[in-house]
């Protein structure tokens, strides 16, 4: 059975087709759904196994990007039932399903408080993403280290990754040092920007393209089933996506494709077995 994936669209999101494509290659059955279809009750989260908040320019890519969308969803009620949309999201997580937020989708997850979800307290905002230190939009490929001790479902089996970033607000910040320490101790820091020569996390620009604290590029919740990252795995779904594909041997199963296959395999092992 192919897991059903809901790929959100609308209000400036512009990576939904690319994301749906890689999910289909990974073995899922993706459907692109406009946010208004969920809020009007025409589509229902309960009918899907994986929810993807793709990248793009959700309500603009400037200070407060995704903030308007987060405010909208926090207070939204389903037109047909009057139920809170946030309750549907929390039920989705409780049911053991998967959520991934990429770039602006990551911004949305942290501003909804679905990440980091410390101690299962979803809805509490403890981290955010703000202006890049460079003061400009960054469009480049970055080297990433994967935390092998993280519970993240999507990154199982990876040590290193190489993905593109394209954002103006990707600098990861935390409310206070205690939050950062808890993310570290819980293995919730999944990805870090690294220097390509040393392979170690770095604050050096442009290898860390935004100045994120501790070079954080992606985090997960304590269950490992809710994952947010600034780099775009869906943009590396074929060998020819790689900037040096004519000079290096790139495997047909790219890391971007493998990341989504991990999600599909997890759902088959747990919810669909």
PDB file of N, CA and C in Angstrom, residues 1-3 5 18-30 50 237 253-266 268:
ATOM      1  N   UNK A   1       0.844  -1.197   0.000  1.00  0.00           N
ATOM      2  CA  UNK A   1       0.000   0.000   0.000  1.00  0.00           C
ATOM      3  C   UNK A   1       0.884   1.254   0.000  1.00  0.00           C
ATOM      4  N   UNK A   2       0.519   2.218  -0.798  1.00  0.00           N
ATOM      5  CA  UNK A   2       1.272   3.463  -0.870  1.00  0.00           C
ATOM      6  C   UNK A   2       0.719   4.459   0.140  1.00  0.00           C
ATOM      7  N   UNK A   3       1.565   5.006   1.008  1.00  0.00           N
ATOM      8  CA  UNK A   3       1.091   6.013   1.962  1.00  0.00           C
ATOM      9  C   UNK A   3       0.542   7.227   1.217  1.00  0.00           C
ATOM     10  N   UNK A   5       0.102  11.128   0.908  1.00  0.00           N
ATOM     11  CA  UNK A   5       0.807  12.333   1.352  1.00  0.00           C
ATOM     12  C   UNK A   5       0.042  13.569   0.912  1.00  0.00           C
ATOM     13  N   UNK A  18       7.291  20.074  -7.176  1.00  0.00           N
ATOM     14  CA  UNK A  18       8.571  19.400  -7.022  1.00  0.00           C
ATOM     15  C   UNK A  18       8.513  18.421  -5.840  1.00  0.00           C
ATOM     16  N   UNK A  19       7.870  18.853  -4.757  1.00  0.00           N
ATOM     17  CA  UNK A  19       7.756  18.007  -3.572  1.00  0.00           C
ATOM     18  C   UNK A  19       6.861  16.809  -3.844  1.00  0.00           C
ATOM     19  N   UNK A  20       5.740  17.031  -4.524  1.00  0.00           N
ATOM     20  CA  UNK A  20       4.855  15.925  -4.865  1.00  0.00           C
ATOM     21  C   UNK A  20       5.556  14.933  -5.789  1.00  0.00           C
ATOM     22  N   UNK A  21       6.390  15.449  -6.689  1.00  0.00           N
ATOM     23  CA  UNK A  21       7.122  14.583  -7.622  1.00  0.00           C
ATOM     24  C   UNK A  21       8.055  13.634  -6.880  1.00  0.00           C
ATOM     25  N   UNK A  22       8.853  14.163  -5.948  1.00  0.00           N
ATOM     26  CA  UNK A  22       9.804  13.305  -5.243  1.00  0.00           C
ATOM     27  C   UNK A  22       9.080  12.331  -4.323  1.00  0.00           C
ATOM     28  N   UNK A  23       7.954  12.726  -3.767  1.00  0.00           N
ATOM     29  CA  UNK A  23       7.167  11.807  -2.948  1.00  0.00           C
ATOM     30  C   UNK A  23       6.631  10.653  -3.788  1.00  0.00           C
ATOM     31  N   UNK A  24       6.224  10.951  -5.000  1.00  0.00           N
ATOM     32  CA  UNK A  24       5.737   9.901  -5.898  1.00  0.00           C
ATOM     33  C   UNK A  24       6.874   8.936  -6.246  1.00  0.00           C
ATOM     34  N   UNK A  25       8.054   9.485  -6.523  1.00  0.00           N
ATOM     35  CA  UNK A  25       9.212   8.641  -6.801  1.00  0.00           C
ATOM     36  C   UNK A  25       9.576   7.768  -5.595  1.00  0.00           C
ATOM     37  N   UNK A  26       9.324   8.302  -4.400  1.00  0.00           N
ATOM     38  CA  UNK A  26       9.673   7.593  -3.170  1.00  0.00           C
ATOM     39  C   UNK A  26       8.676   6.494  -2.816  1.00  0.00           C
ATOM     40  N   UNK A  27       7.562   6.439  -3.519  1.00  0.00           N
ATOM     41  CA  UNK A  27       6.599   5.380  -3.262  1.00  0.00           C
ATOM     42  C   UNK A  27       5.340   5.812  -2.563  1.00  0.00           C
ATOM     43  N   UNK A  28       5.150   7.125  -2.417  1.00  0.00           N
ATOM     44  CA  UNK A  28       3.926   7.631  -1.794  1.00  0.00           C
ATOM     45  C   UNK A  28       2.901   7.989  -2.870  1.00  0.00           C
ATOM     46  N   UNK A  29       1.698   8.248  -2.433  1.00  0.00           N
ATOM     47  CA  UNK A  29       0.632   8.716  -3.309  1.00  0.00           C
ATOM     48  C   UNK A  29       0.326  10.157  -2.908  1.00  0.00           C
ATOM     49  N   UNK A  30       1.027  11.146  -3.506  1.00  0.00           N
ATOM     50  CA  UNK A  30       0.871  12.528  -3.079  1.00  0.00           C
ATOM     51  C   UNK A  30      -0.324  13.221  -3.704  1.00  0.00           C
ATOM     52  N   UNK A  50       1.056  11.405   5.686  1.00  0.00           N
ATOM     53  CA  UNK A  50       2.193  12.321   5.735  1.00  0.00           C
ATOM     54  C   UNK A  50       1.719  13.700   5.299  1.00  0.00           C
ATOM     55  N   UNK A 237      16.274  15.497  -6.384  1.00  0.00           N
ATOM     56  CA  UNK A 237      15.511  14.276  -6.627  1.00  0.00           C
ATOM     57  C   UNK A 237      16.026  13.481  -7.831  1.00  0.00           C
ATOM     58  N   UNK A 253      19.644   6.942  -6.978  1.00  0.00           N
ATOM     59  CA  UNK A 253      18.849   7.247  -5.790  1.00  0.00           C
ATOM     60  C   UNK A 253      19.562   8.358  -5.033  1.00  0.00           C
ATOM     61  N   UNK A 254      19.167   9.573  -5.299  1.00  0.00           N
ATOM     62  CA  UNK A 254      19.821  10.724  -4.693  1.00  0.00           C
ATOM     63  C   UNK A 254      19.491  10.798  -3.200  1.00  0.00           C
ATOM     64  N   UNK A 255      20.294  11.534  -2.416  1.00  0.00           N
ATOM     65  CA  UNK A 255      19.977  11.698  -0.996  1.00  0.00           C
ATOM     66  C   UNK A 255      18.604  12.322  -0.754  1.00  0.00           C
ATOM     67  N   UNK A 256      18.211  13.243  -1.640  1.00  0.00           N
ATOM     68  CA  UNK A 256      16.881  13.837  -1.483  1.00  0.00           C
ATOM     69  C   UNK A 256      15.783  12.804  -1.627  1.00  0.00           C
ATOM     70  N   UNK A 257      15.915  11.936  -2.618  1.00  0.00           N
ATOM     71  CA  UNK A 257      14.934  10.869  -2.815  1.00  0.00           C
ATOM     72  C   UNK A 257      14.969   9.889  -1.651  1.00  0.00           C
ATOM     73  N   UNK A 258      16.178   9.540  -1.194  1.00  0.00           N
ATOM     74  CA  UNK A 258      16.315   8.593  -0.089  1.00  0.00           C
ATOM     75  C   UNK A 258      15.658   9.115   1.188  1.00  0.00           C
ATOM     76  N   UNK A 259      15.759  10.423   1.423  1.00  0.00           N
ATOM     77  CA  UNK A 259      15.153  11.019   2.611  1.00  0.00           C
ATOM     78  C   UNK A 259      13.648  10.777   2.635  1.00  0.00           C
ATOM     79  N   UNK A 260      13.001  10.946   1.485  1.00  0.00           N
ATOM     80  CA  UNK A 260      11.553  10.725   1.426  1.00  0.00           C
ATOM     81  C   UNK A 260      11.213   9.234   1.423  1.00  0.00           C
ATOM     82  N   UNK A 261      12.103   8.412   0.875  1.00  0.00           N
ATOM     83  CA  UNK A 261      11.884   6.966   0.948  1.00  0.00           C
ATOM     84  C   UNK A 261      11.916   6.486   2.392  1.00  0.00           C
ATOM     85  N   UNK A 262      12.780   7.092   3.211  1.00  0.00           N
ATOM     86  CA  UNK A 262      12.800   6.753   4.630  1.00  0.00           C
ATOM     87  C   UNK A 262      11.430   6.957   5.261  1.00  0.00           C
ATOM     88  N   UNK A 263      10.793   8.070   4.909  1.00  0.00           N
ATOM     89  CA  UNK A 263       9.462   8.368   5.455  1.00  0.00           C
ATOM     90  C   UNK A 263       8.443   7.336   4.987  1.00  0.00           C
ATOM     91  N   UNK A 264       8.481   7.006   3.704  1.00  0.00           N
ATOM     92  CA  UNK A 264       7.532   6.033   3.145  1.00  0.00           C
ATOM     93  C   UNK A 264       7.723   4.667   3.803  1.00  0.00           C
ATOM     94  N   UNK A 265       8.975   4.251   3.954  1.00  0.00           N
ATOM     95  CA  UNK A 265       9.254   2.953   4.573  1.00  0.00           C
ATOM     96  C   UNK A 265       8.807   2.920   6.032  1.00  0.00           C
ATOM     97  N   UNK A 266       9.017   4.020   6.743  1.00  0.00           N
ATOM     98  CA  UNK A 266       8.575   4.085   8.139  1.00  0.00           C
ATOM     99  C   UNK A 266       7.055   3.926   8.235  1.00  0.00           C
ATOM    100  N   UNK A 268       5.065   2.458   6.127  1.00  0.00           N
ATOM    101  CA  UNK A 268       4.698   1.080   5.786  1.00  0.00           C
ATOM    102  C   UNK A 268       4.973   0.140   6.949  1.00  0.00           C
TER     103      UNK A 268
END
